[in-house]
Amino acid sequence: ENPDPRPEGLLDVQTLTDYIAYARRKINPVLSDEAAVDLVTGYVEMRKLGGGKKTITATPRQLESLIRISEAHARMRFSQVVERADVQEALRLVRVALQQAALDPRTGTIDMDLITTGRSRESRGRVEELARELREIVLGHESPSLSFRDLYRKISEQSSVEISRAEMQDAVHVLEEQGVVAITGDPRNPRLRRTT
């Protein structure tokens, strides 16, 4: 006797591979009317997650993903019809993914900017505001250049909120892109030379 060492209910790799290949070739599910209504309703609810602050939480691309995931879920069941349960599972999976990838820890809301740009909408706004403040300091400074460290110290003294080094670096790069400063010298403490 040589019992199968796999836990009960698990498929071997070859069987699973054949199952998936067969489902891809032979199963082409279509949305039922009820599933289509659930998709639209779920998509609209996802769009509302941004709290109405001009934050888009679901785009047409997410709707397309919901449709594909719903179809794939039906295909896994060897069903030619996408049912409401398939849509509900697709909505659950996308919500979990959005919460893990796009939840802004400062606001507690889902912010698609975290996925598309790597920064929350709020964080980008802070960097833009910081860049405006830095621009004023640089343009009003008596010398045509100053070190990053000195600029960081000056802005920190003026600000009532803590400014991270990363935000500072991003704001300085905004100024560089705008042609306000040129960055030269040691990368650990570069100098910013006024160009305007």
XYZ file of C-alpha atoms in Angstrom:
196
model
C 0.000 0.000 0.000
C 1.291 3.388 -1.028
C -1.259 5.958 0.128
C -1.403 9.331 -1.636
C 0.501 11.822 0.616
C -1.664 14.792 -0.504
C -4.321 16.070 1.858
C -7.838 15.077 0.862
C -9.427 17.290 -1.786
C -6.204 18.629 -3.355
C -5.450 18.085 -7.019
C -2.090 17.119 -8.415
C -0.406 19.693 -10.675
C -1.201 17.870 -13.931
C -4.911 17.550 -13.125
C -5.099 21.217 -12.152
C -3.253 22.246 -15.333
C -5.655 20.174 -17.479
C -8.663 21.620 -15.610
C -7.547 25.204 -16.242
C -6.691 24.526 -19.905
C -10.079 22.891 -20.501
C -11.938 25.762 -18.773
C -10.073 28.342 -20.876
C -10.859 26.533 -24.128
C -14.417 25.408 -23.550
C -16.055 27.715 -20.989
C -17.022 31.230 -22.122
C -19.467 32.567 -19.569
C -21.823 35.461 -20.233
C -23.271 37.838 -17.647
C -26.770 37.147 -16.406
C -29.035 40.185 -16.079
C -28.923 39.943 -12.271
C -25.116 39.719 -12.297
C -24.893 42.773 -14.575
C -27.058 44.796 -12.175
C -24.869 43.691 -9.235
C -21.727 44.679 -11.180
C -23.023 48.171 -11.877
C -24.244 48.605 -8.294
C -20.936 47.378 -6.847
C -18.926 49.600 -9.186
C -20.972 52.679 -8.237
C -20.489 51.862 -4.534
C -16.727 51.544 -5.089
C -16.678 54.985 -6.743
C -18.313 56.437 -3.629
C -15.561 55.127 -1.332
C -13.467 58.233 -1.971
C -15.791 60.285 0.185
C -16.641 62.753 -2.587
C -13.364 64.706 -2.209
C -12.440 64.542 -5.889
C -10.756 61.227 -5.110
C -11.523 58.569 -7.688
C -11.657 55.143 -6.085
C -12.839 53.138 -9.073
C -12.099 53.724 -12.714
C -13.466 52.053 -15.861
C -10.411 49.816 -15.659
C -11.655 48.484 -12.304
C -15.057 47.804 -13.879
C -13.355 45.831 -16.642
C -11.409 43.933 -13.981
C -14.616 43.152 -12.100
C -16.134 41.715 -15.260
C -13.058 39.585 -16.022
C -12.806 38.311 -12.427
C -16.527 37.475 -12.411
C -16.142 35.567 -15.671
C -13.065 33.751 -14.358
C -14.939 32.761 -11.203
C -17.784 31.328 -13.298
C -15.240 29.601 -15.532
C -13.692 27.932 -12.463
C -17.118 26.449 -11.738
C -17.445 25.318 -15.388
C -20.475 27.574 -15.716
C -21.481 29.227 -18.969
C -23.338 31.939 -17.003
C -21.854 34.546 -14.651
C -24.120 34.521 -11.617
C -24.578 36.970 -8.770
C -22.282 34.898 -6.516
C -19.465 35.283 -9.073
C -19.920 39.064 -9.070
C -20.028 39.205 -5.269
C -16.736 37.307 -5.063
C -15.161 39.594 -7.682
C -16.301 42.668 -5.728
C -14.899 41.213 -2.512
C -11.522 40.462 -4.117
C -11.200 43.934 -5.680
C -12.208 45.683 -2.429
C -9.600 43.746 -0.472
C -6.955 44.528 -3.083
C -7.860 48.231 -3.062
C -7.742 48.384 0.717
C -4.323 46.780 0.775
C -2.843 48.809 -2.082
C -4.640 52.153 -1.997
C -5.627 52.900 1.594
C -4.242 56.278 2.628
C -3.120 55.780 6.243
C -3.548 59.474 7.034
C -7.149 59.793 5.861
C -8.407 56.216 6.056
C -9.878 56.512 2.552
C -9.063 54.638 -0.610
C -6.986 56.824 -2.907
C -6.251 55.519 -6.400
C -3.397 58.009 -6.682
C -1.424 55.688 -4.394
C -1.592 53.039 -7.097
C -1.122 55.269 -10.129
C 1.536 57.669 -8.773
C 2.818 56.049 -5.581
C 1.628 59.079 -3.564
C -1.705 59.911 -2.065
C -3.585 62.905 -3.389
C -3.140 64.582 -0.009
C 0.611 63.906 0.006
C 1.001 65.318 -3.511
C -0.853 68.429 -2.384
C 1.497 68.809 0.611
C 4.546 68.490 -1.656
C 3.153 71.088 -4.065
C 2.465 73.492 -1.165
C 5.936 72.835 0.230
C 7.452 73.560 -3.201
C 5.654 76.930 -3.264
C 7.036 77.789 0.188
C 10.550 76.682 -0.785
C 10.339 78.766 -3.938
C 9.683 81.864 -1.823
C 12.661 81.086 0.417
C 15.003 80.400 -2.514
C 13.963 83.502 -4.449
C 14.196 85.682 -1.326
C 17.566 84.322 -0.189
C 20.442 86.819 -0.394
C 22.867 84.300 -1.887
C 22.161 82.652 -5.249
C 22.716 79.212 -3.686
C 22.153 77.411 -0.414
C 22.546 73.893 0.858
C 19.695 71.427 1.099
C 20.364 71.170 4.841
C 20.054 74.965 5.325
C 16.889 75.103 3.262
C 15.431 72.167 5.224
C 16.261 73.937 8.504
C 14.657 77.203 7.324
C 11.439 75.589 6.157
C 11.218 73.446 9.308
C 11.491 76.595 11.454
C 8.652 78.222 9.495
C 6.358 75.220 9.366
C 3.875 74.167 12.032
C 3.789 70.586 10.666
C 6.632 68.120 10.481
C 8.226 67.829 7.056
C 9.827 64.540 6.118
C 13.107 64.428 4.235
C 11.334 62.561 1.401
C 8.720 65.314 1.066
C 11.491 67.901 1.098
C 13.411 66.071 -1.621
C 10.266 65.745 -3.731
C 9.507 69.460 -3.345
C 13.068 70.391 -4.326
C 12.740 68.192 -7.427
C 9.510 70.021 -8.289
C 11.484 73.288 -8.160
C 14.182 71.760 -10.320
C 11.578 70.622 -12.883
C 10.087 74.125 -12.877
C 13.536 75.585 -13.608
C 13.688 77.528 -10.334
C 16.822 75.781 -9.044
C 19.649 73.593 -10.270
C 20.903 70.875 -7.933
C 24.683 70.470 -7.664
C 27.278 68.979 -5.346
C 27.246 66.150 -2.827
C 24.053 64.048 -3.103
C 23.877 63.748 0.720
C 23.746 67.533 1.105
C 23.342 69.054 -2.349
C 23.430 72.755 -3.082
C 20.514 74.458 -4.723
C 21.498 77.196 -7.123
C 18.848 79.711 -8.071
C 18.349 79.780 -11.843
C 15.735 82.551 -12.145
